[in-house]
XYZ file of C-alpha atoms in Angstrom:
443
model
C -15.677 -16.536 -24.649
C -16.211 -15.767 -20.796
C -14.098 -13.083 -19.266
C -10.761 -15.193 -18.265
C -10.329 -16.449 -21.543
C -10.871 -13.374 -23.218
C -8.412 -11.757 -21.219
C -5.969 -14.757 -21.654
C -6.199 -14.194 -25.359
C -6.138 -10.529 -25.437
C -2.526 -10.470 -23.395
C -1.240 -12.950 -25.984
C -2.286 -10.703 -29.069
C -2.323 -7.140 -28.168
C 0.830 -5.219 -27.762
C 2.114 -4.063 -24.210
C 2.879 -0.725 -25.685
C -1.025 -0.557 -26.249
C -1.922 -1.331 -22.466
C -2.373 0.698 -19.008
C -4.371 -1.967 -16.632
C -5.412 -1.492 -13.284
C -7.342 -4.543 -12.785
C -8.993 -8.058 -14.572
C -11.923 -6.487 -16.373
C -13.196 -6.974 -20.166
C -16.296 -4.952 -21.084
C -18.816 -6.147 -23.171
C -21.458 -3.384 -22.854
C -22.202 -0.055 -21.590
C -24.942 2.543 -21.155
C -25.059 5.449 -19.157
C -22.988 5.734 -16.544
C -22.594 1.968 -16.001
C -20.344 -0.654 -17.680
C -21.052 -4.378 -17.920
C -18.765 -6.793 -18.206
C -18.365 -9.941 -19.707
C -19.700 -11.780 -16.805
C -22.635 -9.613 -16.442
C -21.065 -7.615 -13.464
C -22.076 -4.128 -13.266
C -19.862 -1.115 -12.341
C -20.511 2.597 -11.846
C -17.869 4.220 -14.082
C -15.789 7.312 -12.822
C -13.358 7.329 -15.863
C -15.953 7.767 -18.675
C -12.935 6.061 -20.489
C -10.542 8.644 -19.826
C -13.009 10.949 -20.220
C -14.158 10.027 -23.603
C -17.608 9.570 -22.611
C -18.697 13.016 -21.865
C -22.498 12.704 -22.435
C -22.055 9.103 -21.147
C -22.527 5.570 -23.088
C -24.891 4.818 -25.651
C -26.726 8.025 -26.025
C -29.429 7.043 -28.570
C -29.191 10.329 -30.178
C -25.985 9.711 -31.046
C -26.730 6.258 -32.136
C -29.467 7.384 -34.276
C -27.395 9.870 -36.107
C -24.747 7.380 -36.700
C -27.078 4.836 -38.441
C -28.541 7.463 -41.035
C -25.163 9.289 -41.906
C -23.580 5.860 -42.521
C -26.717 4.709 -44.845
C -26.453 8.108 -46.549
C -22.988 8.953 -46.934
C -20.445 6.580 -44.871
C -17.346 8.551 -46.062
C -15.640 10.767 -48.256
C -12.037 12.209 -47.518
C -12.703 15.878 -46.584
C -9.004 16.545 -47.659
C -10.374 16.392 -51.362
C -14.456 16.159 -51.362
C -15.801 18.005 -48.114
C -19.536 17.579 -46.856
C -21.385 19.251 -44.679
C -21.128 18.007 -41.424
C -17.431 18.848 -41.200
C -18.383 22.440 -42.202
C -21.315 22.668 -39.518
C -19.300 21.210 -36.546
C -16.352 23.899 -37.421
C -18.329 26.828 -37.478
C -20.072 25.567 -34.336
C -16.514 25.223 -32.618
C -15.885 28.935 -33.830
C -19.028 30.062 -32.276
C -18.240 28.034 -28.340
C -14.653 29.244 -28.583
C -14.054 32.741 -27.632
C -12.156 35.660 -30.035
C -13.218 38.257 -32.200
C -10.241 37.725 -34.335
C -10.788 35.112 -37.480
C -10.371 31.638 -36.811
C -10.126 28.324 -38.729
C -10.281 24.788 -37.501
C -7.917 21.574 -38.187
C -9.566 18.236 -37.827
C -7.856 14.943 -36.925
C -8.346 11.799 -34.718
C -7.145 12.259 -31.466
C -5.772 14.849 -28.889
C -2.185 13.736 -30.113
C -2.367 14.487 -33.397
C -4.046 17.566 -32.547
C -1.324 18.719 -30.264
C 1.240 17.403 -33.229
C -0.679 20.014 -35.383
C 0.022 22.938 -32.835
C 3.858 21.691 -32.710
C 4.323 21.473 -36.494
C 2.312 24.357 -37.563
C 2.940 27.381 -35.032
C 6.824 27.598 -35.445
C 6.244 27.460 -39.029
C 3.261 30.377 -38.823
C 4.942 32.362 -36.291
C 8.340 32.201 -38.065
C 9.970 31.665 -34.435
C 11.452 28.030 -33.600
C 10.524 27.582 -29.769
C 8.050 26.322 -27.932
C 7.386 26.493 -23.885
C 5.140 23.946 -22.449
C 5.195 22.525 -18.812
C 6.409 20.171 -16.654
C 4.191 17.447 -15.547
C 2.029 18.080 -19.068
C 0.451 15.439 -21.011
C -0.426 16.304 -24.557
C 0.024 12.755 -26.485
C 2.243 9.771 -27.815
C 2.884 11.188 -31.419
C 6.755 12.384 -31.501
C 5.752 16.169 -31.937
C 2.892 15.732 -28.955
C 5.238 13.897 -26.610
C 8.298 16.724 -27.436
C 5.431 19.032 -25.895
C 5.024 17.016 -23.102
C 6.573 16.720 -19.694
C 5.018 13.580 -18.328
C 6.745 10.358 -17.054
C 5.187 8.160 -19.634
C 7.052 10.188 -22.079
C 10.552 10.301 -20.576
C 12.023 7.022 -22.313
C 11.929 9.553 -25.411
C 13.848 12.067 -26.630
C 11.473 14.514 -28.155
C 12.389 17.730 -30.298
C 14.865 19.952 -28.854
C 13.117 23.175 -29.198
C 10.613 22.527 -26.718
C 11.539 24.172 -23.302
C 9.735 22.749 -20.213
C 8.872 24.984 -17.244
C 7.406 24.115 -13.513
C 3.611 24.023 -13.409
C 2.202 26.060 -10.448
C 0.893 23.036 -8.356
C -0.368 24.485 -4.944
C -0.034 21.044 -2.904
C 3.594 20.460 -4.330
C 4.917 24.297 -4.799
C 7.809 23.791 -7.203
C 10.190 26.178 -5.693
C 8.914 25.258 -1.812
C 6.037 26.788 0.320
C 5.294 30.125 -1.032
C 1.815 32.577 -0.693
C 3.244 33.805 -4.355
C 3.265 30.705 -6.092
C 1.928 32.380 -9.396
C 4.629 35.348 -9.190
C 7.082 32.646 -8.458
C 6.423 30.702 -11.725
C 5.750 33.554 -14.305
C 9.179 35.703 -12.769
C 11.090 32.348 -13.089
C 9.623 32.095 -17.087
C 10.210 35.807 -17.639
C 13.641 36.689 -15.703
C 15.320 33.009 -16.089
C 14.072 31.182 -18.663
C 13.137 34.024 -21.382
C 16.434 35.641 -20.635
C 18.711 32.604 -20.787
C 18.121 29.394 -22.890
C 14.556 30.543 -24.500
C 14.557 34.054 -25.920
C 11.081 35.171 -26.205
C 11.520 36.606 -30.110
C 12.373 33.287 -31.215
C 9.607 31.387 -28.795
C 6.355 30.541 -31.198
C 3.924 29.526 -28.480
C 3.314 28.332 -25.016
C 0.715 25.466 -24.472
C -0.667 24.985 -21.129
C -3.402 22.631 -19.412
C -5.682 24.612 -17.680
C -6.170 21.695 -15.230
C -3.029 19.278 -15.881
C -4.971 16.262 -16.390
C -2.502 12.855 -16.033
C -0.026 14.718 -13.859
C -2.095 14.761 -11.296
C -5.398 16.588 -11.765
C -3.511 19.788 -10.696
C -5.459 23.096 -10.128
C -3.454 26.153 -10.301
C -4.032 29.127 -8.524
C -6.886 31.123 -9.939
C -4.397 33.846 -10.892
C -2.095 32.184 -12.719
C -3.537 31.796 -16.124
C -4.640 35.316 -16.165
C -1.273 36.262 -15.530
C 0.224 33.701 -18.038
C -1.878 35.278 -20.573
C -0.229 38.606 -19.923
C 3.077 37.332 -20.468
C 2.356 35.743 -23.357
C 0.790 39.047 -24.268
C 3.908 41.153 -23.774
C 6.285 39.072 -25.630
C 3.587 38.222 -28.321
C 3.740 34.637 -28.085
C 0.590 32.409 -28.867
C -1.080 31.181 -26.150
C -2.445 27.366 -26.812
C -4.582 26.086 -24.351
C -5.105 21.779 -24.512
C -8.489 20.957 -23.485
C -8.524 17.221 -24.794
C -9.681 15.900 -21.428
C -10.934 18.786 -19.420
C -12.500 20.498 -22.411
C -16.369 20.362 -23.109
C -18.228 21.319 -20.516
C -15.959 18.815 -17.669
C -15.250 21.566 -15.631
C -18.780 23.531 -15.560
C -18.035 25.567 -18.477
C -16.817 24.725 -22.321
C -13.334 25.053 -21.381
C -11.469 25.604 -18.241
C -10.377 29.333 -19.762
C -13.789 30.343 -19.746
C -13.542 30.667 -15.966
C -11.363 33.433 -16.515
C -12.790 34.863 -19.458
C -9.681 34.270 -21.417
C -9.203 34.405 -25.277
C -6.474 31.855 -26.081
C -4.752 32.023 -29.901
C -5.683 28.262 -29.974
C -7.389 25.762 -28.732
C -6.872 22.083 -28.659
C -9.862 19.162 -28.300
C -10.036 15.409 -28.363
C -11.766 12.791 -26.399
C -15.077 13.763 -25.350
C -15.449 15.700 -28.584
C -16.666 12.658 -30.624
C -18.884 11.136 -27.684
C -16.842 7.878 -28.225
C -15.717 8.426 -31.560
C -12.436 9.240 -32.646
C -11.993 13.065 -33.595
C -10.281 16.083 -32.111
C -9.493 19.372 -33.597
C -7.586 22.602 -33.183
C -9.423 25.899 -33.238
C -7.298 28.772 -33.760
C -6.327 32.039 -35.188
C -6.788 31.894 -39.165
C -3.130 32.729 -39.667
C -1.891 30.005 -37.261
C -3.530 27.137 -39.266
C -3.315 28.726 -42.668
C 0.321 27.800 -43.059
C 0.380 26.193 -46.299
C -1.753 23.205 -48.215
C -1.617 20.109 -47.163
C 1.032 20.086 -44.358
C -0.831 18.163 -41.635
C -3.372 15.992 -42.998
C -4.956 12.953 -42.493
C -7.266 11.023 -45.073
C -10.104 10.247 -42.584
C -9.581 13.620 -41.044
C -13.311 15.253 -40.252
C -14.877 12.299 -41.831
C -18.940 12.256 -41.782
C -19.134 10.036 -39.300
C -17.053 11.595 -36.881
C -18.250 15.062 -37.368
C -21.698 14.115 -36.926
C -21.331 12.495 -33.744
C -19.131 15.634 -32.803
C -21.780 17.855 -33.792
C -24.600 16.097 -31.754
C -22.830 15.547 -28.892
C -22.534 19.528 -28.622
C -26.236 19.447 -28.957
C -26.962 17.043 -26.226
C -24.140 18.988 -23.951
C -26.364 22.302 -24.322
C -30.208 20.792 -24.709
C -29.569 18.371 -21.557
C -27.595 20.866 -19.726
C -25.008 18.954 -18.681
C -22.326 21.520 -18.234
C -24.903 23.107 -15.540
C -24.936 19.695 -14.170
C -20.941 19.220 -14.177
C -20.761 22.599 -12.177
C -23.227 21.613 -9.750
C -22.610 17.812 -9.155
C -18.759 18.572 -9.430
C -19.271 20.633 -6.362
C -21.372 18.579 -4.507
C -18.200 15.597 -5.202
C -15.832 17.978 -3.793
C -18.253 18.761 -0.596
C -18.389 14.572 -0.076
C -14.758 13.933 -0.853
C -13.868 16.455 1.540
C -16.015 14.789 4.061
C -14.167 11.473 3.292
C -10.740 13.402 3.668
C -10.960 14.160 7.309
C -11.866 10.099 8.064
C -8.322 9.200 6.597
C -4.711 10.559 6.878
C -3.827 9.109 3.725
C -5.930 11.513 1.551
C -3.352 14.463 1.505
C -5.434 16.550 -0.973
C -8.982 17.060 -2.651
C -8.888 19.193 -5.630
C -10.376 19.965 -8.948
C -13.265 21.996 -10.872
C -16.409 20.678 -12.228
C -16.242 16.871 -12.947
C -12.462 17.005 -13.220
C -11.540 15.844 -9.583
C -8.376 14.573 -8.197
C -7.608 12.641 -4.723
C -4.089 12.589 -3.805
C -2.811 9.987 -1.478
C 0.194 10.399 0.605
C 1.688 8.403 3.305
C 2.195 11.277 5.669
C 0.548 14.376 5.509
C 3.397 15.859 7.082
C 5.901 14.846 4.375
C 3.478 14.477 1.696
C 5.562 11.577 0.479
C 3.517 9.995 -2.497
C 1.359 6.561 -1.380
C 1.633 4.943 -4.930
C 0.902 1.457 -3.995
C -1.989 2.329 -1.703
C -3.338 4.162 -4.475
C -3.313 1.209 -6.584
C -4.803 -0.951 -3.736
C -7.494 1.446 -3.494
C -8.316 1.488 -7.002
C -7.992 -2.329 -7.593
C -10.292 -2.600 -4.445
C -12.691 -0.413 -5.696
C -13.133 -2.342 -8.994
C -14.255 -5.410 -6.671
C -16.889 -3.738 -4.951
C -17.982 -2.407 -8.599
C -16.794 1.018 -9.147
C -14.234 1.890 -11.840
C -11.397 4.488 -11.175
C -7.991 4.803 -12.656
C -4.995 6.411 -10.894
C -2.739 9.247 -12.496
C -0.014 11.777 -11.493
C 3.834 12.110 -12.132
C 3.934 10.016 -8.481
C 1.061 7.561 -9.384
C -0.847 8.662 -6.379
C -3.484 10.410 -7.244
C -7.372 8.538 -7.864
C -8.616 10.444 -10.996
C -12.654 11.525 -11.024
C -13.657 11.908 -14.222
C -17.187 10.394 -14.730
C -19.718 10.906 -17.407
C -21.354 14.535 -16.808
C -24.880 12.816 -16.731
C -23.875 11.689 -13.021
C -26.422 12.016 -10.275
C -25.903 12.680 -6.644
C -27.174 9.765 -5.864
C -24.258 8.149 -8.368
C -21.781 10.221 -6.069
C -23.322 9.170 -2.775
C -22.710 5.524 -4.043
C -19.186 6.123 -5.597
C -17.965 7.633 -2.390
C -19.666 4.985 -0.095
C -17.347 2.561 -2.367
C -14.077 4.413 -1.965
C -14.901 4.811 2.054
C -15.083 1.000 2.137
C -11.875 0.771 -0.062
C -9.821 2.965 2.426
C -11.745 0.921 5.457
C -10.061 -2.165 3.607
C -6.773 -0.903 3.258
C -6.578 -0.026 6.494
C -7.544 -3.155 7.982
C -4.834 -4.911 6.030
C -7.714 -6.883 3.555
C -6.599 -5.962 0.168
C -5.001 -8.357 -1.447
C -1.687 -6.746 -2.556
C -0.563 -10.127 -4.810
C -3.381 -8.980 -6.964
C -2.616 -5.420 -7.146
C 0.647 -5.670 -7.965
C 0.014 -7.779 -11.298
C -1.258 -4.079 -12.207
C 1.103 -1.391 -12.902
C -1.360 1.045 -14.145
C 1.063 3.778 -14.974
């Protein structure tokens, strides 16, 4: 089946509820940082499949482990008959997350069901009904996780009324106007307004935060924000949860975003790249937060031996191939060359990130910062035509998201930036076919 036929059939048989499309592509194979479409065209991938392929595509060590595991034990429901892979993986996750307190691990299939675990179990464990999250956050698509989310993608649905959403400290678009005290503004708003009116702290079980707000636009908060947020939670004995689904597992240049500040969350939520392409998620948390009762949040295939061995081997690869260090070094290089590109084009309002979690925000005018959503879609589409896979995110759909495999090299980064440069030149000369772009809505 050729690519056009495949896309046509796919359009007829696959639900639109399952689609975010930026351009016409169907992938046939992938290895390392490269995708190959059904027509045999190779693309450099800066998305890693929404940050899932952290160690790259088709790693031979994962392939070997999966074959051996399937031949030995293809499945057991760990709910009732456990085996060693899930237990060993849990021990490793407890080892790499901070905290001298007693911890346990819960396993699921996706970031959504893992954040649903937090949504269900924390109020039960703490005997406090309320939760706090942030505007712009994206925690998942199940009812519990979308209730925690503050992203436009979930705005059509009415979530649970026990979650209160507060502004995230976006330095490029500060929620309370331009300021030199963004962190204190947000912290004081939570403490002096939210806690004193609609969300009493004694009724609040937990606060969930992304160390970098990913689908909200790769927003990096001020360096003092997360430490101050932890202090706030400690003052009121509120559990602090970090959603590391998209930016964890080494992407920021450390295991987790909070490791940059020596913080100790009460719970850490993992997914996406944890399984090296296989569906597995986890919550690593204080024992008392997860031991709320038997069978209160469980799925038949949770922690299955295939996905568990993939995640365990994935962690070993990250350590032994020094991919976390590569993310730090090459992420800094990527930010540098993107900063140089920013000087060439007025549409690039902001370049930000940490490690290989990078956002490039496009605006119509740097003075007004009016979001340039159509131009962002056009640049991503043109990059596709030139052999580069990039997506866009953000509550205004105007942030190019750069989350490549952690294996990306400086040479590949140079190639990526040269293609981005050409896409901006083509936008400048009005040589991008906007009618083609308009066929793909993205977010």
